Amino acid sequence: MKKLLLSIAAAAAVVSCTVIDNLKGLPTAEADSYARALEHVAKHLDTEEFKIYHILFSEGEALSDRLFFVSVSMIDRDDRTFTQTFYLDGRAPGNPSADNGIRKPEYETTVGIDLSELDPARIAAQIAQAKTMLPEGHSYKSVGRYEIEEEVPAGNSAFNRNRKPGQQHTSFIVRFTEDGKETESSAGKTSYIYYEAKVTVGPDGTLTIE
């Protein structure tokens, strides 16, 4: 569990933005939000040409409780890797950029994350369960990110120890506050206090929170 601070001015801006954009907002815990986000990505991404090995759904401003973008890492048939961002606020998708990180997957051996097999209802159910696992006296606020990642080989063999290519892992970040202790003041400034906890989804669907 990690403690973070958000200035009151920033928090006010987040609330204002959420109200203004409410009609097109996508709450971070709702199945329909993930369904619409997946539909948006599938509309713009050629899944016949690319295999996805990492997908991340991200909140915009902390505690805004609104999905803002989906980031996808993928590989094409020529073993070229790319990352592309798909915005959920009406903007056009960002241009694909070459992914020159330590990951060096190959198209043929990459299993790929099938967008059509991602179940928004299951995602929402996992988040709902995570809410019940928060410490007593704390209140859920939003999901910071939800991601699925496939283990792929690294270019340096030293990083491949204990790596199991093809296995896919799911995790997400929940953000929450302590009841009655949402703010603190120091040196004349007041900050909004919130916490983050990482939730890992096991192969059998069991959730672990830390």
PDB file of C-alpha atoms in Angstrom:
ATOM      1  CA  MET A   1       0.000   0.000   0.000  1.00  0.00           C
ATOM      2  CA  LYS A   2       1.440   3.354  -1.019  1.00  0.00           C
ATOM      3  CA  LYS A   3       0.476   6.759   0.397  1.00  0.00           C
ATOM      4  CA  LEU A   4       0.263   9.699  -2.015  1.00  0.00           C
ATOM      5  CA  LEU A   5      -0.678  13.360  -1.886  1.00  0.00           C
ATOM      6  CA  LEU A   6      -2.752  15.451  -4.279  1.00  0.00           C
ATOM      7  CA  SER A   7      -2.968  19.217  -3.866  1.00  0.00           C
ATOM      8  CA  ILE A   8      -6.430  20.545  -3.080  1.00  0.00           C
ATOM      9  CA  ALA A   9      -6.258  22.778  -6.185  1.00  0.00           C
ATOM     10  CA  ALA A  10      -5.547  19.749  -8.391  1.00  0.00           C
ATOM     11  CA  ALA A  11      -8.278  17.731  -6.703  1.00  0.00           C
ATOM     12  CA  ALA A  12     -10.795  20.514  -7.361  1.00  0.00           C
ATOM     13  CA  ALA A  13      -9.783  20.573 -11.018  1.00  0.00           C
ATOM     14  CA  VAL A  14     -10.297  16.818 -11.247  1.00  0.00           C
ATOM     15  CA  VAL A  15     -13.811  17.064  -9.819  1.00  0.00           C
ATOM     16  CA  SER A  16     -14.689  19.934 -12.144  1.00  0.00           C
ATOM     17  CA  CYS A  17     -13.411  18.030 -15.182  1.00  0.00           C
ATOM     18  CA  THR A  18     -15.368  14.939 -14.189  1.00  0.00           C
ATOM     19  CA  VAL A  19     -18.628  16.893 -13.941  1.00  0.00           C
ATOM     20  CA  ILE A  20     -18.134  18.659 -17.269  1.00  0.00           C
ATOM     21  CA  ASP A  21     -17.264  15.446 -19.107  1.00  0.00           C
ATOM     22  CA  ASN A  22     -19.791  13.270 -17.308  1.00  0.00           C
ATOM     23  CA  LEU A  23     -21.732  12.383 -20.461  1.00  0.00           C
ATOM     24  CA  LYS A  24     -18.683  10.894 -22.142  1.00  0.00           C
ATOM     25  CA  GLY A  25     -16.934   9.752 -18.970  1.00  0.00           C
ATOM     26  CA  LEU A  26     -16.059   6.108 -18.455  1.00  0.00           C
ATOM     27  CA  PRO A  27     -16.054   5.199 -14.735  1.00  0.00           C
ATOM     28  CA  THR A  28     -13.072   3.025 -13.904  1.00  0.00           C
ATOM     29  CA  ALA A  29     -15.019   0.259 -12.149  1.00  0.00           C
ATOM     30  CA  GLU A  30     -17.850  -0.327 -14.628  1.00  0.00           C
ATOM     31  CA  ALA A  31     -18.072  -3.130 -17.191  1.00  0.00           C
ATOM     32  CA  ASP A  32     -19.532  -0.811 -19.827  1.00  0.00           C
ATOM     33  CA  SER A  33     -16.444   1.422 -19.621  1.00  0.00           C
ATOM     34  CA  TYR A  34     -14.126  -1.461 -20.490  1.00  0.00           C
ATOM     35  CA  ALA A  35     -16.488  -2.731 -23.175  1.00  0.00           C
ATOM     36  CA  ARG A  36     -16.496   0.664 -24.864  1.00  0.00           C
ATOM     37  CA  ALA A  37     -12.729   1.030 -24.483  1.00  0.00           C
ATOM     38  CA  LEU A  38     -12.124  -2.399 -26.053  1.00  0.00           C
ATOM     39  CA  GLU A  39     -14.510  -1.599 -28.883  1.00  0.00           C
ATOM     40  CA  HIS A  40     -12.613   1.619 -29.548  1.00  0.00           C
ATOM     41  CA  VAL A  41      -9.251  -0.162 -29.704  1.00  0.00           C
ATOM     42  CA  ALA A  42     -10.566  -2.974 -31.899  1.00  0.00           C
ATOM     43  CA  LYS A  43     -12.006  -0.416 -34.314  1.00  0.00           C
ATOM     44  CA  HIS A  44      -8.593   1.180 -34.901  1.00  0.00           C
ATOM     45  CA  LEU A  45      -6.188  -1.752 -34.545  1.00  0.00           C
ATOM     46  CA  ASP A  46      -5.595  -4.448 -37.173  1.00  0.00           C
ATOM     47  CA  THR A  47      -5.482  -7.574 -35.008  1.00  0.00           C
ATOM     48  CA  GLU A  48      -4.801  -9.695 -38.091  1.00  0.00           C
ATOM     49  CA  GLU A  49      -1.497  -7.890 -38.559  1.00  0.00           C
ATOM     50  CA  PHE A  50      -0.488  -7.453 -34.915  1.00  0.00           C
ATOM     51  CA  LYS A  51      -0.347  -9.573 -31.785  1.00  0.00           C
ATOM     52  CA  ILE A  52      -0.795  -7.701 -28.515  1.00  0.00           C
ATOM     53  CA  TYR A  53       1.470  -8.645 -25.606  1.00  0.00           C
ATOM     54  CA  HIS A  54       0.571  -5.841 -23.201  1.00  0.00           C
ATOM     55  CA  ILE A  55      -2.584  -3.783 -22.751  1.00  0.00           C
ATOM     56  CA  LEU A  56      -3.112  -1.115 -20.112  1.00  0.00           C
ATOM     57  CA  PHE A  57      -6.311   0.793 -19.292  1.00  0.00           C
ATOM     58  CA  SER A  58      -5.441   4.006 -17.454  1.00  0.00           C
ATOM     59  CA  GLU A  59      -7.277   6.611 -15.426  1.00  0.00           C
ATOM     60  CA  GLY A  60      -6.543  10.206 -16.374  1.00  0.00           C
ATOM     61  CA  GLU A  61      -6.009  12.501 -13.397  1.00  0.00           C
ATOM     62  CA  ALA A  62      -5.672  10.633 -10.118  1.00  0.00           C
ATOM     63  CA  LEU A  63      -9.073  10.095  -8.452  1.00  0.00           C
ATOM     64  CA  SER A  64     -10.999  11.372 -11.483  1.00  0.00           C
ATOM     65  CA  ASP A  65     -12.541   7.871 -11.731  1.00  0.00           C
ATOM     66  CA  ARG A  66     -12.573   8.116 -15.510  1.00  0.00           C
ATOM     67  CA  LEU A  67     -10.739   5.938 -18.010  1.00  0.00           C
ATOM     68  CA  PHE A  68      -8.623   8.222 -20.174  1.00  0.00           C
ATOM     69  CA  PHE A  69      -6.606   6.010 -22.508  1.00  0.00           C
ATOM     70  CA  VAL A  70      -5.626   2.468 -23.438  1.00  0.00           C
ATOM     71  CA  SER A  71      -1.966   1.720 -24.196  1.00  0.00           C
ATOM     72  CA  VAL A  72      -1.139  -1.313 -26.324  1.00  0.00           C
ATOM     73  CA  SER A  73       2.241  -2.971 -26.958  1.00  0.00           C
ATOM     74  CA  MET A  74       2.253  -5.220 -30.021  1.00  0.00           C
ATOM     75  CA  ILE A  75       4.364  -7.058 -32.577  1.00  0.00           C
ATOM     76  CA  ASP A  76       3.841  -7.415 -36.316  1.00  0.00           C
ATOM     77  CA  ARG A  77       4.646 -10.323 -38.636  1.00  0.00           C
ATOM     78  CA  ASP A  78       8.122  -8.900 -39.284  1.00  0.00           C
ATOM     79  CA  ASP A  79       8.918  -9.027 -35.541  1.00  0.00           C
ATOM     80  CA  ARG A  80       8.784  -5.261 -35.214  1.00  0.00           C
ATOM     81  CA  THR A  81       7.391  -4.045 -31.909  1.00  0.00           C
ATOM     82  CA  PHE A  82       5.274  -0.951 -31.375  1.00  0.00           C
ATOM     83  CA  THR A  83       3.377   0.880 -28.656  1.00  0.00           C
ATOM     84  CA  GLN A  84       0.218   2.847 -29.427  1.00  0.00           C
ATOM     85  CA  THR A  85      -2.093   4.926 -27.257  1.00  0.00           C
ATOM     86  CA  PHE A  86      -5.843   5.017 -27.845  1.00  0.00           C
ATOM     87  CA  TYR A  87      -7.485   8.012 -26.181  1.00  0.00           C
ATOM     88  CA  LEU A  88     -11.026   7.742 -24.841  1.00  0.00           C
ATOM     89  CA  ASP A  89     -11.925  11.439 -24.861  1.00  0.00           C
ATOM     90  CA  GLY A  90     -12.705  11.800 -28.550  1.00  0.00           C
ATOM     91  CA  ARG A  91      -9.170  12.422 -29.756  1.00  0.00           C
ATOM     92  CA  ALA A  92      -7.668  10.359 -32.559  1.00  0.00           C
ATOM     93  CA  PRO A  93      -5.339   7.513 -31.521  1.00  0.00           C
ATOM     94  CA  GLY A  94      -1.693   8.396 -31.146  1.00  0.00           C
ATOM     95  CA  ASN A  95       0.698   7.249 -33.854  1.00  0.00           C
ATOM     96  CA  PRO A  96       2.411   3.884 -33.217  1.00  0.00           C
ATOM     97  CA  SER A  97       5.935   4.306 -31.879  1.00  0.00           C
ATOM     98  CA  ALA A  98       8.733   1.749 -32.057  1.00  0.00           C
ATOM     99  CA  ASP A  99       9.136  -0.162 -28.806  1.00  0.00           C
ATOM    100  CA  ASN A 100      12.895  -0.400 -28.368  1.00  0.00           C
ATOM    101  CA  GLY A 101      12.859  -1.595 -24.770  1.00  0.00           C
ATOM    102  CA  ILE A 102      14.405  -4.729 -23.318  1.00  0.00           C
ATOM    103  CA  ARG A 103      11.549  -6.924 -24.550  1.00  0.00           C
ATOM    104  CA  LYS A 104      12.361  -8.796 -27.760  1.00  0.00           C
ATOM    105  CA  PRO A 105       9.394 -11.005 -28.629  1.00  0.00           C
ATOM    106  CA  GLU A 106       8.917 -12.943 -31.848  1.00  0.00           C
ATOM    107  CA  TYR A 107       5.625 -12.958 -33.687  1.00  0.00           C
ATOM    108  CA  GLU A 108       5.434 -16.729 -34.130  1.00  0.00           C
ATOM    109  CA  THR A 109       6.047 -17.556 -30.467  1.00  0.00           C
ATOM    110  CA  THR A 110       3.904 -14.757 -29.023  1.00  0.00           C
ATOM    111  CA  VAL A 111       0.522 -16.069 -27.907  1.00  0.00           C
ATOM    112  CA  GLY A 112      -1.087 -12.648 -27.990  1.00  0.00           C
ATOM    113  CA  ILE A 113      -3.858 -11.080 -25.935  1.00  0.00           C
ATOM    114  CA  ASP A 114      -7.129 -11.578 -27.798  1.00  0.00           C
ATOM    115  CA  LEU A 115      -9.307  -8.494 -27.340  1.00  0.00           C
ATOM    116  CA  SER A 116     -12.451 -10.490 -28.093  1.00  0.00           C
ATOM    117  CA  GLU A 117     -11.713 -12.797 -25.147  1.00  0.00           C
ATOM    118  CA  LEU A 118     -11.396 -10.004 -22.585  1.00  0.00           C
ATOM    119  CA  ASP A 119     -14.599  -9.989 -20.524  1.00  0.00           C
ATOM    120  CA  PRO A 120     -15.612  -6.526 -19.242  1.00  0.00           C
ATOM    121  CA  ALA A 121     -18.035  -8.124 -16.770  1.00  0.00           C
ATOM    122  CA  ARG A 122     -15.212 -10.183 -15.274  1.00  0.00           C
ATOM    123  CA  ILE A 123     -13.012  -7.085 -15.017  1.00  0.00           C
ATOM    124  CA  ALA A 124     -15.781  -5.217 -13.186  1.00  0.00           C
ATOM    125  CA  ALA A 125     -16.351  -8.205 -10.877  1.00  0.00           C
ATOM    126  CA  GLN A 126     -12.648  -8.299  -9.975  1.00  0.00           C
ATOM    127  CA  ILE A 127     -12.694  -4.605  -9.131  1.00  0.00           C
ATOM    128  CA  ALA A 128     -15.866  -5.033  -7.071  1.00  0.00           C
ATOM    129  CA  GLN A 129     -14.208  -7.830  -5.111  1.00  0.00           C
ATOM    130  CA  ALA A 130     -11.088  -5.734  -4.564  1.00  0.00           C
ATOM    131  CA  LYS A 131     -13.220  -2.999  -3.016  1.00  0.00           C
ATOM    132  CA  THR A 132     -14.258  -5.454  -0.282  1.00  0.00           C
ATOM    133  CA  MET A 133     -10.587  -6.216   0.450  1.00  0.00           C
ATOM    134  CA  LEU A 134      -9.594  -2.660   1.356  1.00  0.00           C
ATOM    135  CA  PRO A 135      -8.596  -1.990   4.973  1.00  0.00           C
ATOM    136  CA  GLU A 136     -11.458  -1.272   7.330  1.00  0.00           C
ATOM    137  CA  GLY A 137     -12.154   2.444   7.657  1.00  0.00           C
ATOM    138  CA  HIS A 138     -11.079   3.211   4.088  1.00  0.00           C
ATOM    139  CA  SER A 139     -13.179   4.118   1.045  1.00  0.00           C
ATOM    140  CA  TYR A 140     -12.613   3.169  -2.588  1.00  0.00           C
ATOM    141  CA  LYS A 141     -12.163   6.069  -5.038  1.00  0.00           C
ATOM    142  CA  SER A 142     -10.976   4.749  -8.407  1.00  0.00           C
ATOM    143  CA  VAL A 143      -8.873   2.311 -10.425  1.00  0.00           C
ATOM    144  CA  GLY A 144      -5.542   3.883 -11.404  1.00  0.00           C
ATOM    145  CA  ARG A 145      -4.837   1.291 -14.074  1.00  0.00           C
ATOM    146  CA  TYR A 146      -5.814  -2.201 -15.166  1.00  0.00           C
ATOM    147  CA  GLU A 147      -3.326  -4.195 -17.218  1.00  0.00           C
ATOM    148  CA  ILE A 148      -2.696  -7.564 -18.800  1.00  0.00           C
ATOM    149  CA  GLU A 149       0.824  -8.510 -19.827  1.00  0.00           C
ATOM    150  CA  GLU A 150       2.235 -11.553 -21.569  1.00  0.00           C
ATOM    151  CA  GLU A 151       5.716 -12.679 -20.630  1.00  0.00           C
ATOM    152  CA  VAL A 152       7.940 -12.348 -23.686  1.00  0.00           C
ATOM    153  CA  PRO A 153      11.693 -12.876 -24.103  1.00  0.00           C
ATOM    154  CA  ALA A 154      14.158 -10.093 -23.372  1.00  0.00           C
ATOM    155  CA  GLY A 155      16.998  -9.229 -25.730  1.00  0.00           C
ATOM    156  CA  ASN A 156      19.511  -9.917 -22.947  1.00  0.00           C
ATOM    157  CA  SER A 157      19.421 -13.569 -21.877  1.00  0.00           C
ATOM    158  CA  ALA A 158      20.287 -12.551 -18.311  1.00  0.00           C
ATOM    159  CA  PHE A 159      16.790 -11.083 -18.008  1.00  0.00           C
ATOM    160  CA  ASN A 160      15.167 -14.336 -19.128  1.00  0.00           C
ATOM    161  CA  ARG A 161      15.851 -16.239 -15.924  1.00  0.00           C
ATOM    162  CA  ASN A 162      12.615 -17.564 -14.442  1.00  0.00           C
ATOM    163  CA  ARG A 163      10.721 -15.961 -17.306  1.00  0.00           C
ATOM    164  CA  LYS A 164       7.915 -18.106 -18.719  1.00  0.00           C
ATOM    165  CA  PRO A 165       7.124 -16.833 -22.213  1.00  0.00           C
ATOM    166  CA  GLY A 166       3.472 -17.084 -23.133  1.00  0.00           C
ATOM    167  CA  GLN A 167       2.115 -16.744 -19.616  1.00  0.00           C
ATOM    168  CA  GLN A 168      -0.216 -13.803 -19.179  1.00  0.00           C
ATOM    169  CA  HIS A 169      -0.604 -11.846 -15.958  1.00  0.00           C
ATOM    170  CA  THR A 170      -3.352  -9.498 -14.844  1.00  0.00           C
ATOM    171  CA  SER A 171      -3.087  -6.789 -12.198  1.00  0.00           C
ATOM    172  CA  PHE A 172      -4.653  -3.446 -11.341  1.00  0.00           C
ATOM    173  CA  ILE A 173      -4.190  -0.501  -8.996  1.00  0.00           C
ATOM    174  CA  VAL A 174      -6.990   0.659  -6.697  1.00  0.00           C
ATOM    175  CA  ARG A 175      -6.967   4.114  -5.161  1.00  0.00           C
ATOM    176  CA  PHE A 176      -8.700   4.831  -1.857  1.00  0.00           C
ATOM    177  CA  THR A 177      -8.777   7.178   1.123  1.00  0.00           C
ATOM    178  CA  GLU A 178      -8.876   6.786   4.891  1.00  0.00           C
ATOM    179  CA  ASP A 179     -12.212   7.868   6.318  1.00  0.00           C
ATOM    180  CA  GLY A 180     -11.987  11.157   8.175  1.00  0.00           C
ATOM    181  CA  LYS A 181      -8.345  11.657   7.205  1.00  0.00           C
ATOM    182  CA  GLU A 182      -8.680  12.688   3.579  1.00  0.00           C
ATOM    183  CA  THR A 183      -6.631  15.876   3.954  1.00  0.00           C
ATOM    184  CA  GLU A 184      -3.575  17.156   5.762  1.00  0.00           C
ATOM    185  CA  SER A 185      -2.047  20.618   6.096  1.00  0.00           C
ATOM    186  CA  SER A 186       1.613  21.566   6.159  1.00  0.00           C
ATOM    187  CA  ALA A 187       3.370  24.915   5.742  1.00  0.00           C
ATOM    188  CA  GLY A 188       0.065  26.588   4.945  1.00  0.00           C
ATOM    189  CA  LYS A 189      -0.821  24.154   2.186  1.00  0.00           C
ATOM    190  CA  THR A 190      -3.552  21.528   2.276  1.00  0.00           C
ATOM    191  CA  SER A 191      -3.240  18.249   0.385  1.00  0.00           C
ATOM    192  CA  TYR A 192      -5.669  15.448  -0.364  1.00  0.00           C
ATOM    193  CA  ILE A 193      -4.358  12.109   0.918  1.00  0.00           C
ATOM    194  CA  TYR A 194      -4.998   8.874  -0.928  1.00  0.00           C
ATOM    195  CA  TYR A 195      -3.499   5.427  -1.092  1.00  0.00           C
ATOM    196  CA  GLU A 196      -2.723   2.923  -3.826  1.00  0.00           C
ATOM    197  CA  ALA A 197      -2.743  -0.849  -3.557  1.00  0.00           C
ATOM    198  CA  LYS A 198      -1.785  -3.345  -6.245  1.00  0.00           C
ATOM    199  CA  VAL A 199      -4.195  -6.202  -6.880  1.00  0.00           C
ATOM    200  CA  THR A 200      -2.880  -9.305  -8.633  1.00  0.00           C
ATOM    201  CA  VAL A 201      -5.233 -11.788 -10.296  1.00  0.00           C
ATOM    202  CA  GLY A 202      -4.052 -15.384  -9.954  1.00  0.00           C
ATOM    203  CA  PRO A 203      -4.470 -18.049 -12.663  1.00  0.00           C
ATOM    204  CA  ASP A 204      -7.517 -19.369 -10.801  1.00  0.00           C
ATOM    205  CA  GLY A 205      -9.019 -15.898 -10.473  1.00  0.00           C
ATOM    206  CA  THR A 206      -7.982 -15.433  -6.836  1.00  0.00           C
ATOM    207  CA  LEU A 207      -7.145 -11.832  -5.926  1.00  0.00           C
ATOM    208  CA  THR A 208      -4.131 -10.813  -3.862  1.00  0.00           C
ATOM    209  CA  ILE A 209      -3.871  -7.232  -2.632  1.00  0.00           C
ATOM    210  CA  GLU A 210      -0.729  -5.498  -1.398  1.00  0.00           C
TER     211      GLU A 210
END
